[in-house]
Structures are given as C-alpha cells and as structure tokens.
Coordinates of C-alpha atoms in Angstrom, one line a residue:
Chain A
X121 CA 0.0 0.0 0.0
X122 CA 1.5 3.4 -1.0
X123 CA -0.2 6.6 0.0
X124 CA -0.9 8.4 -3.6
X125 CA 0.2 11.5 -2.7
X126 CA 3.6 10.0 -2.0
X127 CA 3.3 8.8 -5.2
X128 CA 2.4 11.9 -7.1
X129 CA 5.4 13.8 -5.3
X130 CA 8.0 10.7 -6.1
X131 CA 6.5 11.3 -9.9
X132 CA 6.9 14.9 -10.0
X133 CA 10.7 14.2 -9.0
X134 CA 11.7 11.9 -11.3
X135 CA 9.9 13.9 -13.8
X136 CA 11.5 17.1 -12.8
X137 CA 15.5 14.7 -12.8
X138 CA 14.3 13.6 -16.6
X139 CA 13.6 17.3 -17.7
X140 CA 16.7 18.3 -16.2
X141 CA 18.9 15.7 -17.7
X142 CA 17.4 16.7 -20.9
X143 CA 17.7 20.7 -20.4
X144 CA 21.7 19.9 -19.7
X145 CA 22.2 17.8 -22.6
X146 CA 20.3 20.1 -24.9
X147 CA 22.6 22.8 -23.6
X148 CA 25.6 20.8 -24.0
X149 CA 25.1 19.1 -28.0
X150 CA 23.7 22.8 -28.5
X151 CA 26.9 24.5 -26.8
X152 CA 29.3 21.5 -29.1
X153 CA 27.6 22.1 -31.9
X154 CA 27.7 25.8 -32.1
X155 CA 31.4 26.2 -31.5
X156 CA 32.5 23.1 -34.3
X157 CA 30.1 25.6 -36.6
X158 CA 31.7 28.4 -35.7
X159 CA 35.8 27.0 -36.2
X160 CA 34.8 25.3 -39.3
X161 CA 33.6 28.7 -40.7
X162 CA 36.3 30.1 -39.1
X163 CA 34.2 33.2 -37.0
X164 CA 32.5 33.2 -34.1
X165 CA 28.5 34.1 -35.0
X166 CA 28.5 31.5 -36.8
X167 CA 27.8 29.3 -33.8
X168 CA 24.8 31.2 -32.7
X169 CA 23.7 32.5 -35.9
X170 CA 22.9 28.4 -37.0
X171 CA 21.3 28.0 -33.0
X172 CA 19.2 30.4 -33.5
X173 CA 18.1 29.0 -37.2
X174 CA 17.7 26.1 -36.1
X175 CA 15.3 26.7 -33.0
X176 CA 13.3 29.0 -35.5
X177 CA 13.1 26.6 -37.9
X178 CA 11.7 23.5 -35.4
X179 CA 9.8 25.7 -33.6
X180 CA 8.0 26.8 -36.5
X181 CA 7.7 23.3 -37.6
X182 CA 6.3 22.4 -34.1
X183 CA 4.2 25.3 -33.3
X184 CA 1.3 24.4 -35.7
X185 CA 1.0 20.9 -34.1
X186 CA 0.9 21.9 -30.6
X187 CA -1.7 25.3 -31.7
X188 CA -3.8 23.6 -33.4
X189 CA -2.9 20.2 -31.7
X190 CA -6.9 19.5 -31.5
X191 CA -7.8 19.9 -34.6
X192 CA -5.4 18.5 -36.1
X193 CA -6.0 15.4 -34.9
X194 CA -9.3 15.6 -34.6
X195 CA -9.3 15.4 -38.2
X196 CA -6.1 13.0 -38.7
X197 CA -8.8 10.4 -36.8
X198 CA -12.1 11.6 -37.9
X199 CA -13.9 12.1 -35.2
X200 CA -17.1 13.1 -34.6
X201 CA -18.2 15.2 -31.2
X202 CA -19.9 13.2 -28.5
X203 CA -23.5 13.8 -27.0
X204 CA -25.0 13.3 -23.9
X205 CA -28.0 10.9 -25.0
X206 CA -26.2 8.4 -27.2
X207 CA -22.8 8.6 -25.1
X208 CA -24.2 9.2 -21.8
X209 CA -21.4 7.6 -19.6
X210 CA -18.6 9.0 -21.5
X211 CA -20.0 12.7 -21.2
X212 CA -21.4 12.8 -17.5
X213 CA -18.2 10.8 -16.0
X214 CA -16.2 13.8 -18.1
X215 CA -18.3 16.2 -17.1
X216 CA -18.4 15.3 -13.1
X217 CA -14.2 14.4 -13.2
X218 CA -14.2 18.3 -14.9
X219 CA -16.1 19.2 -11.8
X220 CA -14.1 17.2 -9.3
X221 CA -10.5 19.0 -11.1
X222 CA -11.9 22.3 -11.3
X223 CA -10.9 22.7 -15.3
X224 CA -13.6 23.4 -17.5
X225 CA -15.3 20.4 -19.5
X226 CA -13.0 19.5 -22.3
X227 CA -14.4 18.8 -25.6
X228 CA -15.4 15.1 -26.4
X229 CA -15.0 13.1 -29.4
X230 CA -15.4 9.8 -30.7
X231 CA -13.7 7.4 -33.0
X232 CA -16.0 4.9 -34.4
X233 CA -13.5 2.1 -33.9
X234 CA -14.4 -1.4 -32.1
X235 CA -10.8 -1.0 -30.4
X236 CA -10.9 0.2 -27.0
X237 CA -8.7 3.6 -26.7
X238 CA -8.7 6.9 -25.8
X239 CA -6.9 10.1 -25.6
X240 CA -6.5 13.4 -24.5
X241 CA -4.8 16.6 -26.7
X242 CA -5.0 20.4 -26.8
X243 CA -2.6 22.9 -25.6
X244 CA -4.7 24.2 -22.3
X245 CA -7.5 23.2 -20.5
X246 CA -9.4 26.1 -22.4
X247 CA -8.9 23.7 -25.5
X248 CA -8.7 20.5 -24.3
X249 CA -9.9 17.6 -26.3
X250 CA -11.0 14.0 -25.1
X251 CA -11.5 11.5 -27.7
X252 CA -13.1 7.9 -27.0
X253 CA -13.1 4.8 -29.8
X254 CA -16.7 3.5 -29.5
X255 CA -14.9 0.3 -28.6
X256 CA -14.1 1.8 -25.2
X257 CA -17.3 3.1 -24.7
X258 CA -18.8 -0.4 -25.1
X259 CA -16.4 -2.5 -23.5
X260 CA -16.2 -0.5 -20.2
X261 CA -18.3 -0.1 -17.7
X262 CA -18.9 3.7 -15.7
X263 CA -16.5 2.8 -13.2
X264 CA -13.8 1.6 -15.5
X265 CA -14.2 5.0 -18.2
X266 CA -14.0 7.1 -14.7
X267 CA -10.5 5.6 -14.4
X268 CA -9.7 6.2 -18.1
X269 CA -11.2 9.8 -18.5
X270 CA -9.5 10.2 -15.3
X271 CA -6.2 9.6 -16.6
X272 CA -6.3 11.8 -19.5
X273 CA -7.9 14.7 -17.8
X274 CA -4.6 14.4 -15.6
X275 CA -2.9 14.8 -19.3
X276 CA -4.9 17.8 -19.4
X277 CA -4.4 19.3 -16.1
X278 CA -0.6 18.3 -16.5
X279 CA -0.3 20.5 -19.5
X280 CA 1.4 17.1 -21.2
X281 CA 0.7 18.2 -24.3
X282 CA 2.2 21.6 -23.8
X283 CA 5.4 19.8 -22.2
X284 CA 6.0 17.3 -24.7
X285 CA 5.6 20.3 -27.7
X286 CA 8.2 22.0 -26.2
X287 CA 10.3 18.6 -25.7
X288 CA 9.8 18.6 -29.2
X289 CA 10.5 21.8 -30.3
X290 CA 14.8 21.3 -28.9
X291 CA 14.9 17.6 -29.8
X292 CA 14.2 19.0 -33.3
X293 CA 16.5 21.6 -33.0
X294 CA 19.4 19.1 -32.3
X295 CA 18.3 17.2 -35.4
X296 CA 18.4 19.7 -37.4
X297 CA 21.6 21.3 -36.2
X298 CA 23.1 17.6 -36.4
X299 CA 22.0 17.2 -40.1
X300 CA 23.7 20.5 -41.1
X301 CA 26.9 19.6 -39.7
X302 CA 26.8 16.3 -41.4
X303 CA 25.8 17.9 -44.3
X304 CA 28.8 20.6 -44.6
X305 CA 31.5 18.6 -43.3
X306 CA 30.5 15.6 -45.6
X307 CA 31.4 18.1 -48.5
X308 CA 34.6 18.5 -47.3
X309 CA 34.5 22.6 -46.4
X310 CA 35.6 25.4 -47.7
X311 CA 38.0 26.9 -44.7
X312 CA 41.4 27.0 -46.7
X313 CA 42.9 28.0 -43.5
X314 CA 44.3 24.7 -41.6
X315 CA 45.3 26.4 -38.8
X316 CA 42.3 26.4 -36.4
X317 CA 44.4 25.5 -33.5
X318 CA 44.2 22.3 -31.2
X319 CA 40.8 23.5 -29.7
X320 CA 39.5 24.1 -33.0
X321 CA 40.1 20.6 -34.0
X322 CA 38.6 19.0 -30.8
X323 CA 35.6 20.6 -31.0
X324 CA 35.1 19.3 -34.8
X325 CA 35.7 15.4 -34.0
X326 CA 33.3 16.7 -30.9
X327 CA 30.8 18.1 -33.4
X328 CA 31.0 15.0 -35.6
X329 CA 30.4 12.7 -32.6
X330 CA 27.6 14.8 -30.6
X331 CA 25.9 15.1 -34.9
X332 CA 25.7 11.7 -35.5
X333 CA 25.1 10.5 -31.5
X334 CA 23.0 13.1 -30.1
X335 CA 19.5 12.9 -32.2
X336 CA 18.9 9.5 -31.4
X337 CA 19.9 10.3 -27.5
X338 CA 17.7 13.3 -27.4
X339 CA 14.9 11.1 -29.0
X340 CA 15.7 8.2 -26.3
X341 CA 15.0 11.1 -23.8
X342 CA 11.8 12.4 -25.3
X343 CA 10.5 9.0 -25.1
X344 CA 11.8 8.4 -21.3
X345 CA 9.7 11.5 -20.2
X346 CA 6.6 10.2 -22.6
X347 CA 6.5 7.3 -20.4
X348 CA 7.2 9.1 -17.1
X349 CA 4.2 11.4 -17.7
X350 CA 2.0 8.6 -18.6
X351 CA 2.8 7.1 -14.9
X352 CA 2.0 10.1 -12.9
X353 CA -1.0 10.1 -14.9
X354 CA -2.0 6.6 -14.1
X355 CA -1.0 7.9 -10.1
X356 CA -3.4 11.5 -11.0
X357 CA -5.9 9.3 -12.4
X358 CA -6.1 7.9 -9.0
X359 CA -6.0 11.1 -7.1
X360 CA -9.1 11.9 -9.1
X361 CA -11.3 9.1 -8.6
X362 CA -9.7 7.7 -4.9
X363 CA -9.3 3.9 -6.2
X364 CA -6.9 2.6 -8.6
X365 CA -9.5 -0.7 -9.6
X366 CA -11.3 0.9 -12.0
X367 CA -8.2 2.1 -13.9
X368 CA -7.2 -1.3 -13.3
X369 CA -9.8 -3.6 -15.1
X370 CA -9.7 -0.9 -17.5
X371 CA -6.2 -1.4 -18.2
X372 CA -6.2 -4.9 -18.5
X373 CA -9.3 -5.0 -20.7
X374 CA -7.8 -2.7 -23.1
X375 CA -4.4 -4.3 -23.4
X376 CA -6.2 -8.0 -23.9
X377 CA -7.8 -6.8 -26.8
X378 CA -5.7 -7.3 -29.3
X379 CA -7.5 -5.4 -32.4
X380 CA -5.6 -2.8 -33.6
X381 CA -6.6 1.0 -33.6
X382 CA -7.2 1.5 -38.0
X383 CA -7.2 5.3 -36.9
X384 CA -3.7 6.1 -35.2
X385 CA -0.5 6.7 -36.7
X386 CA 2.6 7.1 -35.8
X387 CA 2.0 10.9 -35.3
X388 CA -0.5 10.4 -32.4
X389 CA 0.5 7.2 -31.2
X390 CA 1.9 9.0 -28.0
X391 CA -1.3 10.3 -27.0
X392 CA -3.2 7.3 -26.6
X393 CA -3.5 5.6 -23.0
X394 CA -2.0 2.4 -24.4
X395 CA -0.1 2.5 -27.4
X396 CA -2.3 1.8 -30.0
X397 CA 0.1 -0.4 -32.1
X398 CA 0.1 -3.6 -29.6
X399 CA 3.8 -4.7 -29.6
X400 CA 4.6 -8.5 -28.3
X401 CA 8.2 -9.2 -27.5
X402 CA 10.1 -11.0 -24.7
X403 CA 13.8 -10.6 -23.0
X404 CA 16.6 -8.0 -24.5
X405 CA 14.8 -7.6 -27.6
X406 CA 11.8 -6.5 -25.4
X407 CA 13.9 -4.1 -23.4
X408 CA 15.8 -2.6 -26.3
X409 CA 12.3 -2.3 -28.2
X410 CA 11.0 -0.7 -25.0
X411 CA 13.4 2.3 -24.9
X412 CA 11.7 3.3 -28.4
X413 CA 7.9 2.9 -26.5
X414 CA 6.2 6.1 -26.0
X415 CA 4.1 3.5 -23.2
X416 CA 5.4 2.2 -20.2
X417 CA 4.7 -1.5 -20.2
X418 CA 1.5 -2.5 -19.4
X419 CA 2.3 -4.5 -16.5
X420 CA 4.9 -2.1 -14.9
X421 CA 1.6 0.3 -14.9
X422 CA -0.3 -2.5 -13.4
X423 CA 1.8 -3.5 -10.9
X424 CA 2.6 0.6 -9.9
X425 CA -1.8 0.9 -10.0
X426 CA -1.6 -2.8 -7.5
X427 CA 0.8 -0.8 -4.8
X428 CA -1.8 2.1 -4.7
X429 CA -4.6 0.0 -4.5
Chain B
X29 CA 30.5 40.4 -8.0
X30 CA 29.1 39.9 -4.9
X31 CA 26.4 42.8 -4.9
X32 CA 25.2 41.2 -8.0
X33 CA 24.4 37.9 -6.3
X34 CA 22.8 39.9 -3.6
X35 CA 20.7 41.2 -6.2
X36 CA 20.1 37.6 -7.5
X37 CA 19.2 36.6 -4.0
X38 CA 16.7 39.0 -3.6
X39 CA 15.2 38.7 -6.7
X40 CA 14.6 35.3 -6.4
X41 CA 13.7 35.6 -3.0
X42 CA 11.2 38.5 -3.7
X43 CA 9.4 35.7 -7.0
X44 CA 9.1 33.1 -4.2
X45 CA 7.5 35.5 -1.6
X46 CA 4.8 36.9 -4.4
X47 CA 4.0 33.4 -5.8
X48 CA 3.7 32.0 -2.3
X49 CA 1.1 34.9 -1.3
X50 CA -0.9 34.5 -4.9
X51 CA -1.0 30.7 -4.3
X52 CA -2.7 31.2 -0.8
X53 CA -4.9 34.3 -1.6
X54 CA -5.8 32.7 -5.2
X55 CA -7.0 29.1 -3.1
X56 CA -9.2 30.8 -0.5
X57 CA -11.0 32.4 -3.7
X58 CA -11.0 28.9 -5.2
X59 CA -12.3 27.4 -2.1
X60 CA -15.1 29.7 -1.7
X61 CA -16.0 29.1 -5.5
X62 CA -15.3 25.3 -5.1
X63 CA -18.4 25.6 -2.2
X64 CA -20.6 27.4 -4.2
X65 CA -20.2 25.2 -6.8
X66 CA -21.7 22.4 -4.5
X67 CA -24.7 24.4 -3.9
X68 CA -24.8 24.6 -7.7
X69 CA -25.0 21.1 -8.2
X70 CA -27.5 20.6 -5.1
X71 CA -29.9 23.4 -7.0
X72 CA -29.8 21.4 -10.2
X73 CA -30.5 18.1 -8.2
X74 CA -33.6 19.6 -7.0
X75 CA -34.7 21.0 -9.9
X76 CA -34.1 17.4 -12.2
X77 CA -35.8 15.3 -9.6
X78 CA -39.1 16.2 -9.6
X79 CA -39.0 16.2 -13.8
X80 CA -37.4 12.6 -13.3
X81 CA -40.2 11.5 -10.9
X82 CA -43.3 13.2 -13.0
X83 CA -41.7 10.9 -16.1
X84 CA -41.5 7.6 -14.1
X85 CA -44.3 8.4 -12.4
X86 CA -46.4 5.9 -14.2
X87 CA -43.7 3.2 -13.1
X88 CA -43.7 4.0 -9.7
X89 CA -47.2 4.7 -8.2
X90 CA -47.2 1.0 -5.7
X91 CA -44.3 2.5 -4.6
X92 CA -45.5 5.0 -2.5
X93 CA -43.4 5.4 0.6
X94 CA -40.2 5.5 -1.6
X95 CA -42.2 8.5 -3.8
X96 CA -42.5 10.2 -0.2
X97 CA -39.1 10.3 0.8
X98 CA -37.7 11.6 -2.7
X99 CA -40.2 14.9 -2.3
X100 CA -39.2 15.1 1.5
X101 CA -35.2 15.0 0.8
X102 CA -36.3 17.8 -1.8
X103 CA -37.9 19.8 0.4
X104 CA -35.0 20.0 2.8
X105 CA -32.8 20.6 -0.5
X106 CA -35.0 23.5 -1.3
X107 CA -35.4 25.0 2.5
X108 CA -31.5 24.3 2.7
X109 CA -30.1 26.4 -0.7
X110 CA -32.8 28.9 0.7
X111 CA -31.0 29.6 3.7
X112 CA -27.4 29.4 1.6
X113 CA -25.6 27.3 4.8
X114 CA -22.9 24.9 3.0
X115 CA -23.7 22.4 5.6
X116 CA -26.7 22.3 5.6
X117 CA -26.8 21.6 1.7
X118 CA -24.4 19.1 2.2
X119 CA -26.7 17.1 4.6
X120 CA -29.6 17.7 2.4
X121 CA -27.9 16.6 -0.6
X122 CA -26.9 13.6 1.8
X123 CA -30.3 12.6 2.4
X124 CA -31.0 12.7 -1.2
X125 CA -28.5 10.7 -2.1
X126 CA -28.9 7.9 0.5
X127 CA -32.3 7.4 -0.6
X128 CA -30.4 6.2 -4.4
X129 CA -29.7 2.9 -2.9
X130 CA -33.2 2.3 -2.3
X131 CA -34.5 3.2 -5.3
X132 CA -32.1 0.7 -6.6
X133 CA -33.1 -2.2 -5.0
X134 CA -36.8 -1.1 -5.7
X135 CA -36.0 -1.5 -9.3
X136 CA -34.0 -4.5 -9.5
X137 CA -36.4 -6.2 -7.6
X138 CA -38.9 -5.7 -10.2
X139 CA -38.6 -7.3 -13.5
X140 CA -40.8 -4.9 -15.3
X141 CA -39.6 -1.6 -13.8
X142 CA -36.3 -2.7 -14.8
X143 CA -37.0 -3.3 -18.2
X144 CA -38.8 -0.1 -18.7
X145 CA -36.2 2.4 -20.4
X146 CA -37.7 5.2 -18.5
X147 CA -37.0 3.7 -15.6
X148 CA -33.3 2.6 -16.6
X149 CA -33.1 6.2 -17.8
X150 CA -34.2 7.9 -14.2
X151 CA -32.0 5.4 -12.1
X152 CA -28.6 7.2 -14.6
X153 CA -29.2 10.0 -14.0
X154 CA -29.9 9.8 -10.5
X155 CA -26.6 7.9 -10.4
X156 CA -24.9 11.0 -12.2
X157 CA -26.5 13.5 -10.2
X158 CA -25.3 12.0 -7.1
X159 CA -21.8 11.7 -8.8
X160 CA -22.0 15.6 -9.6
X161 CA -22.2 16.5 -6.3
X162 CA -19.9 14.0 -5.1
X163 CA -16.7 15.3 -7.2
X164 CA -18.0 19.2 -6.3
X165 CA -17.4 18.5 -2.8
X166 CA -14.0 16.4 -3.7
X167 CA -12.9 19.6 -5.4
X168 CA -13.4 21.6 -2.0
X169 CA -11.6 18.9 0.1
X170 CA -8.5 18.7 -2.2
X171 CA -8.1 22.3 -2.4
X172 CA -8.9 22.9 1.0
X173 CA -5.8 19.8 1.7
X174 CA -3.1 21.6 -0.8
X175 CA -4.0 25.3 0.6
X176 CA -3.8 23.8 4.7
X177 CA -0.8 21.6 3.7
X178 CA 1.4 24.7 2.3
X179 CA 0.3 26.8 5.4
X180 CA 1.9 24.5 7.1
X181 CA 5.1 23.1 5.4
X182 CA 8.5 25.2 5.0
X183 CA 9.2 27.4 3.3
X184 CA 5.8 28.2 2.8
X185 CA 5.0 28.2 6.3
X186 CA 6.9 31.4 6.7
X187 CA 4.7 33.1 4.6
X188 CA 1.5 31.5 6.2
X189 CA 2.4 33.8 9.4
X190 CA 4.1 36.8 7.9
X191 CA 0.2 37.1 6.4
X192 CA -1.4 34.9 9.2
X193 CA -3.2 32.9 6.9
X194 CA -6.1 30.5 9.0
X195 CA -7.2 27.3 8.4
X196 CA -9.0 26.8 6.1
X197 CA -12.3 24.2 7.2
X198 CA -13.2 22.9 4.1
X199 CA -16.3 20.3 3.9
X200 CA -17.0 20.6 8.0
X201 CA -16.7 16.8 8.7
X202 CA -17.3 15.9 12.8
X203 CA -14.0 14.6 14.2
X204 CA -16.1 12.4 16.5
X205 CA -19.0 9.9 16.3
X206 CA -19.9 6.7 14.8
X207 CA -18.3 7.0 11.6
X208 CA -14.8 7.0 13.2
X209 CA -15.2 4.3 15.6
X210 CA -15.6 0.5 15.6
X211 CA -18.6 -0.8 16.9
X212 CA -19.8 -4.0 18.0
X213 CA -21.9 -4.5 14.7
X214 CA -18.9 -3.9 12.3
X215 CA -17.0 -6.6 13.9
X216 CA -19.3 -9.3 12.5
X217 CA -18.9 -10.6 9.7
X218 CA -21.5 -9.4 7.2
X219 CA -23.9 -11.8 6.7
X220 CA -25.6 -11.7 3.2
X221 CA -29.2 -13.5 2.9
X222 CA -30.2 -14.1 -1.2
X223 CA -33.7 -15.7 -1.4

C-alpha cells in the first residue's frame, strides 16, 4: 500500500531529474555544436547564428501541431463530437471528473473504432480535447471509463501536451543542427585556412560525434519523459477518482484486446492511453524495443496501479 | 560580483514571496468558488428530480413510501439552498443521495420496472446526479488539503504567518461519532441473505 500522494510527489521528482537531464544535454550538444560551426567557418556568429536558425526553424515546424494540436488530430482520426444521449457515460463521467478538477469540461469526441482507446490533446484546459473509440465506450463499464477519462484529464491538467511540444520543439532543434553539420562537413568545407588551432580541432571530432550521437539520445529522452508522464498520470488518475480498480480492469481490458486501432498513426500514437500499435516481444529484444515505447509496459503500470490499490 | 548575487538573492527571493502569497490568496477564492459550486449542483439536483419522478411516475405509483421520501429529501434541498448554509446543503444533498440505494433495489427487484427504459433512464441520471455533487465537494476537500498543507510546510509556512493565513475548514466533517469508531456490529462478519 503506497499513499498516492507519495506517489504523485516521487513522480513529479523523477519527472522534474528527466527534464533536467534533458535541459543539460540540450545545452551541451547545443553549446558543441555551435562552437565546431563556428571553427569550421572560421568566425565566431557562426555558432549562434545556426542555433538560433535552427530553434526558429523546429519551432515553426512544431508550433502548428501543438496550436492547433486538436484539430489537427481531430481530423487525422475523424472524429465526430460526443452527445449526452447516445454517449451518456462518456459525457457525464467527463463532465463530473471536470467538476471534481476544477478545469472546464473539455471537448469530447469519438472514434467509431471497435478497439478500446482513448486520448487526450490540446494545448490548455481552455482547449482540451478527449477522444473515446466506440470500442471503449462499449467495453467498459462507468466505473472503468472514470478511471480512463481520469487519466487523461490528468494529461490535461498536467499540460502534457504543452510539455511534450516543447520537448519537441529542442529535440528538433538538435536534429536539425546535427544534419547541417553532417551535411557541410561531408562536402569536405571550404576553410582554406588549416590552422584552427588544437581547440578548433577538438571541437570538430566533438561536433562530428555529438551530430551523429545526439538525435537518437535526445529522441531516447523524449520517449523516457513520454513514459514518465504517462505514470504520474495513471497515479493523478487515482487522485481523481480515490481507487486505482477501475483504472485497473480498465487497463487490462484494453491491453487484452488485441484489435488494432485503424485510426492512429505514428503521429499520435503517444497520445493514446496504451499504445495503440500492440507490440509483443520477450527478454533483451523486449527491453531494447522498449526504450523506443512512447508506453510504459502495461504491466509495470499495473503493478505501480496494484501498490496504490 | 558579490552585490550582483545579492541582487540575484533577492530577486529570487522576492518571486518566491509573491507566488507563495498569490497561491494562498488565489486558493481561499477557489475554495469559496469550489463551495458554491456544491450548492450549484444541489440546486440542479432539486430542480431534475421532480422532472425525473413526473416521467416515471407511471412506473412508480405502488411505490409509494419510496415517492415520499424523494419529495421530502427535496424539500430539505430547497429550505437548505434557501438559507445558503454549505452544511446544511451538504446534509440535504446527503439525504438525497442515500435514498439512491433504495430506489435501486426497488428497481432491481422488479422485473418490469427494470425493463422499462424510463426507468433505466431515471435510475442514470440519479446515479450521475449524485456523482456531480460527489466530485464538487471532492474539489473543496482537495483544495482545502493543498491550501492547509502549504500553510503549514516550510518554506511556505513562513509566509503562512508573515500574512497569518487560518485554516481553512473545508467540507466541516465531525472529528467524533460513529463513523470514526468501531462498533460491535462492524466486527461481525456481514452476513448476506439471497432468497
């Protein structure tokens, strides 16, 4: 038996270590990068000059999926919005966890898909979005949604989605700062001067190294806090509703069915409450696979739901 | 270089201070909005009740001692928003909502009550009604917990004086009584009778 709110606070630690492992390496691959730029153009704004393009760039690239996050995958999914007489369960239990919370009602939406998932998006409580597969709907019972909607209106209150865009928006910047170093020093340069120094040199085997390494590693990151947040929403999820069974059965029922979600891609597979592409694999294979899983494993989040029950 | 960490110091210092005294002024307002917000939901309780019993009406007239209690529990609703005492909506909204269990077994017991739609239809929303008010007065308690647990803890403590904050009450609960004690009767085991 764990006390929930001892859970929350652990969650919001190790969240908080994750974020700042990922702020220092950002800085540091950021920092490398900048300075091999800047001796292999020989001046100094060079560094910064490609920093700052780069953050532009990603963030531009970024900023329409996190502003218009709802709609855009609203429509990637084609969903349709929810009533209160036809989907009576899903739109009270939302409408009473709103209450319990103290966020305004999010937007509901369902998926007319007989395979049980659900997720939350939108960049502020102002404009969340919950969206239900008719699957779910059928295959849970009131108690079991509660501890579903539950867990993505933790998303919500969370601002997840807000987080994650912004994990986003410097793992993209690394890519693309990565890629343009490959790029230029794969043609060889045009600095006619040799002499850069010792320093100079070191940071351009540096830049190499940190441009072909660091993408993936800031990826590997991205995922590690993707599955940290989806634990201290399973833990919110209990905060909300004060009893981790009905998140439980909810769990289990979702992750035996073993239909695939036809509407999910890639894009939005992070924003389900299990991934909707059901994985099977056992041993090393399974572990290595599982540092590329936007999901914690099912059963770790079972068996983190069992010590709070 | 040390003046400038000075200045640093206070700076920061100076942030924590302000956010510390908008997070405790900004919760009492929440509070206070959290508890009207129960009276909200008691209000529309009272008013979908008697609209839920004039539809099943038809469905429920042998049942008339159950019929009684459901208008008395919503006359103390009424009488208790009138006089615009938290607790006394509270226990009014109590009553009403113990009286759901009843209504439950009245309809499970009875095969064509709980086939009727109506029926099924009246004992949801009941269900969600009760649920409404449930989660309003959950919202109350857990701000009530995070506002009295950061008057309390350090740092934020310190600010909790400097301002003399109080206590905030929250949903008044009595400390005392049968519901925090163990009597005879719970020791049993509960015996269950199916016939």
């Amino acid at each position: 038996m764990q006390n929930i709110y001892e859970v929350q606070s652990a969650n919001k630690r190790k969240s908080a270590f994750i974020l700042i492992v990922f702020l220092l390496f950002t800085t540091v691959v950021i920092y490398v990068l900048a300075q091999a730029f800047a001796f292999y153009f020989g001046y100094e704004p060079g560094g910064v000059g490609f920093i700052g393009l780069a953050f532009v760039v990603s963030g531009l690239m970024s900023f329409g999926s996190y502003w218009y996050s709802d709609k855009i995958v609203l429509a990637i999914s084609s969903a349709r919005p929810a009533d209160r007489k036809s989907e009576f369960d899903f739109y009270t239990v939302s409408e009473n966890l709103a209450i319990g919370t103290g966020i305004p009602k999010p937007k509901l939406y369902v998926i007319e898909d007989s395979a049980p998932n659900a997720f939350a998006t939108g960049r502020d409580p102002e404009h969340a979005v919950i969206c239900a597969t008719t699957g779910l709907l059928q295959k849970l019972n009131r108690t079991e949604l509660e501890g579903v909607l539950a867990h993505e209106l933790s998303h919500i209150k969370n601002y997840d989605i807000r987080l994650m865009s912004v994990v986003s928006v410097l793992v993209g910047t690394i890519a693309l700062m990565a890629d343009w170093f490959l790029r230029i020093s794969w043609r060889g340069g045009r600095g006619k001067d040799r002499d850069r120094g010792q320093l100079g040199v070191l940071f351009l085997i540096l830049g190499l190294v940190f441009a072909i390494l660091s993408p993936i590693i800031a990826q590997l990151i991205q995922l590690a806090i993707s599955r940290r947040r989806e634990f201290t929403a399973d833990a919110g999820s209990v905060a909300i509703t004060r009893q981790a069974q009905g998140l439980i059965t909810a769990l289990e029922k979702i992750s035996s069915d073993h239909e695939a979600l036809e509407a999910a891609n890639k894009a939005t597979a992070h924003l389900y409450i299990i991934n909707p592409f059901k994985e099977k694999g056992r041993g090393a294979i399974d572990w290595f696979s599982g540092l590329f899983n936007t999901h914690p494993p099912i059963e770790e989040r079972l068996h983190a739901l069992h010590k709070m029950a | 270089m040390f003046p400038i960490l000075l200045l640093v110091f206070i700076g920061v210092l100076a942030v924590w201070l302000v956010s510390t005294y908008n997070f405790f002024v900004s919760s009492k307002a929440r509070i206070k909005a959290a508890v009207q917000e129960i009276g909200n939901q008691l209000k529309r309780q009272a008013d979908l009740i008697p609209n839920l019993e004039s539809s099943a009406k038809g469905y429920l007239k042998h049942e008339k001692g159950i019929y009684k209690d459901l208008t008395d529990a919503r006359s103390a609703v009424a009488s208790a928003l009138k006089s615009g005492d938290v607790q006394k909506m509270a226990d009014a909204g109590s009553k009403l909502a113990s009286l759901i269990p009843s209504l439950q077994i009245l309809v499970e017991s009875n095969p064509e009550l709980k086939a009727s739609e109506v029926v099924a239809k009246l004992m949801d929303e009941l269900r969600d009604t009760s649920d409404k008010v449930m989660f309003a007065r959950r919202l109350v308690i857990d701000l009530t917990a995070d506002f009295n647990v950061k008057r309390v803890s350090f740092p934020s403590n310190l600010v909790a004086s400097i301002f003399s904050f109080a206590e905030q009450p929250g949903l008044i609960t009595p400390t005392e009584g049968e519901h925090v004690t163990v009597g005879e009767g719970d020791l049993k085991t509960p015996k269950v009778k199916l016939d």
